[in-house]
Amino acid sequence: MSVDDVRPGCPAWCVSTAAEHAEDDPGAWLHEGPAFGLLRTWLLDGPEPAFTATLAETVAGAHELTPDDLRQLATDALDAAMWMDRQSGAPLALRGESVVELVRRAHARATRSA
């Protein structure tokens, strides 16, 4: 293992190297987490830790998405959101909830205009 691979204080899922962390602001490490298809997860670990996700480069620059792209993005987004909820200690009501129930609840909140 090289010096660049040593990442003291990182969560087990962090894939950032020590060299990448050396570029982080003092007291606020940016941990790169797992990828979920078209999305990459991140944790800005500081006084107020915050999880985020970014689009893969292949999607971020795209101006048009096919229906298949949108379905894949929706699936990846839900997977990433559920993973981030688990990592951040989201309320038990959200953890482990089935995709079907999440979709039903989203549809119930949605409004449609004619």
Short mmCIF file of C-alpha atoms in Angstrom, two decimals:
data_model
loop_
_atom_site.label_atom_id
_atom_site.label_comp_id
_atom_site.label_asym_id
_atom_site.label_seq_id
_atom_site.Cartn_x
_atom_site.Cartn_y
_atom_site.Cartn_z
CA MET A 1 0.00 0.00 0.00
CA SER A 2 1.40 3.40 -0.95
CA VAL A 3 1.18 6.62 1.03
CA ASP A 4 -1.47 7.83 -1.45
CA ASP A 5 -3.73 4.94 -0.41
CA VAL A 6 -3.75 5.76 3.32
CA ARG A 7 -6.95 7.60 4.21
CA PRO A 8 -7.22 8.05 7.97
CA GLY A 9 -10.68 8.96 9.20
CA CYS A 10 -12.47 8.08 5.96
CA PRO A 11 -15.72 6.12 5.87
CA ALA A 12 -15.20 2.55 4.62
CA TRP A 13 -16.90 3.38 1.31
CA CYS A 14 -14.66 6.39 0.48
CA VAL A 15 -12.66 5.91 -2.72
CA SER A 16 -10.77 9.23 -2.51
CA THR A 17 -7.01 8.82 -2.17
CA ALA A 18 -4.90 10.53 0.48
CA ALA A 19 -3.45 12.69 -2.32
CA GLU A 20 -6.96 13.84 -3.28
CA HIS A 21 -7.75 14.56 0.36
CA ALA A 22 -4.55 16.61 0.61
CA GLU A 23 -6.23 19.10 -1.74
CA ASP A 24 -9.35 19.38 0.46
CA ASP A 25 -9.95 22.40 2.68
CA PRO A 26 -8.74 21.91 6.27
CA GLY A 27 -11.54 20.48 8.38
CA ALA A 28 -13.76 19.62 5.41
CA TRP A 29 -12.88 16.48 3.48
CA LEU A 30 -14.73 15.61 0.31
CA HIS A 31 -15.29 11.85 0.33
CA GLU A 32 -16.07 10.27 -3.02
CA GLY A 33 -18.54 7.45 -2.55
CA PRO A 34 -19.88 4.65 -4.67
CA ALA A 35 -21.31 5.15 -8.12
CA PHE A 36 -24.91 4.27 -8.85
CA GLY A 37 -25.00 3.84 -12.60
CA LEU A 38 -25.25 7.38 -13.98
CA LEU A 39 -24.63 9.01 -10.59
CA ARG A 40 -21.60 9.40 -8.27
CA THR A 41 -22.13 10.07 -4.56
CA TRP A 42 -20.15 12.45 -2.36
CA LEU A 43 -19.96 13.49 1.28
CA LEU A 44 -18.66 16.90 2.26
CA ASP A 45 -17.50 15.99 5.74
CA GLY A 46 -17.17 19.05 7.94
CA PRO A 47 -19.07 20.90 10.67
CA GLU A 48 -22.35 20.18 8.84
CA PRO A 49 -21.82 16.99 6.78
CA ALA A 50 -23.83 16.87 3.56
CA PHE A 51 -24.37 14.08 1.03
CA THR A 52 -24.75 14.96 -2.64
CA ALA A 53 -24.68 13.24 -6.00
CA THR A 54 -23.38 14.32 -9.39
CA LEU A 55 -24.21 13.10 -12.87
CA ALA A 56 -21.70 11.03 -14.79
CA GLU A 57 -19.90 13.00 -17.47
CA THR A 58 -21.78 11.10 -20.18
CA VAL A 59 -25.08 12.45 -18.85
CA ALA A 60 -24.00 15.85 -17.53
CA GLY A 61 -23.15 17.11 -21.02
CA ALA A 62 -26.15 15.53 -22.72
CA HIS A 63 -28.85 17.86 -23.95
CA GLU A 64 -31.25 15.12 -24.90
CA LEU A 65 -32.10 11.95 -23.03
CA THR A 66 -33.97 8.98 -24.44
CA PRO A 67 -36.78 7.32 -22.50
CA ASP A 68 -34.32 4.52 -21.63
CA ASP A 69 -31.81 7.12 -20.34
CA LEU A 70 -34.53 8.68 -18.18
CA ARG A 71 -35.62 5.32 -16.76
CA GLN A 72 -32.00 4.45 -15.94
CA LEU A 73 -31.43 7.86 -14.35
CA ALA A 74 -34.59 7.49 -12.24
CA THR A 75 -33.53 4.04 -11.05
CA ASP A 76 -29.99 5.21 -10.28
CA ALA A 77 -31.28 8.31 -8.49
CA LEU A 78 -33.56 6.30 -6.23
CA ASP A 79 -30.76 3.83 -5.42
CA ALA A 80 -28.35 6.67 -4.63
CA ALA A 81 -30.92 8.54 -2.52
CA MET A 82 -31.73 5.46 -0.46
CA TRP A 83 -28.02 4.75 0.07
CA MET A 84 -27.38 8.36 1.15
CA ASP A 85 -30.36 8.17 3.54
CA ARG A 86 -28.93 5.04 5.14
CA GLN A 87 -25.46 6.56 5.47
CA SER A 88 -26.75 9.80 6.97
CA GLY A 89 -29.01 8.05 9.47
CA ALA A 90 -32.28 9.14 7.89
CA PRO A 91 -35.43 8.52 9.93
CA LEU A 92 -36.46 4.88 10.10
CA ALA A 93 -39.62 5.74 8.17
CA LEU A 94 -37.52 6.27 5.03
CA ARG A 95 -34.98 3.48 5.42
CA GLY A 96 -35.70 0.25 3.61
CA GLU A 97 -38.96 1.50 2.16
CA SER A 98 -39.87 -0.32 -1.01
CA VAL A 99 -39.54 1.36 -4.36
CA VAL A 100 -43.20 0.65 -5.03
CA GLU A 101 -44.25 2.51 -1.88
CA LEU A 102 -41.98 5.45 -2.68
CA VAL A 103 -43.46 5.71 -6.17
CA ARG A 104 -47.03 5.44 -4.85
CA ARG A 105 -46.39 8.22 -2.34
CA ALA A 106 -44.76 10.41 -5.00
CA HIS A 107 -47.75 9.91 -7.32
CA ALA A 108 -50.16 10.73 -4.50
CA ARG A 109 -48.35 14.06 -3.91
CA ALA A 110 -48.09 14.89 -7.59
CA THR A 111 -50.54 17.26 -9.20
CA ARG A 112 -51.62 17.21 -12.79
CA SER A 113 -52.88 20.07 -14.84
CA ALA A 114 -55.15 19.58 -17.83
#
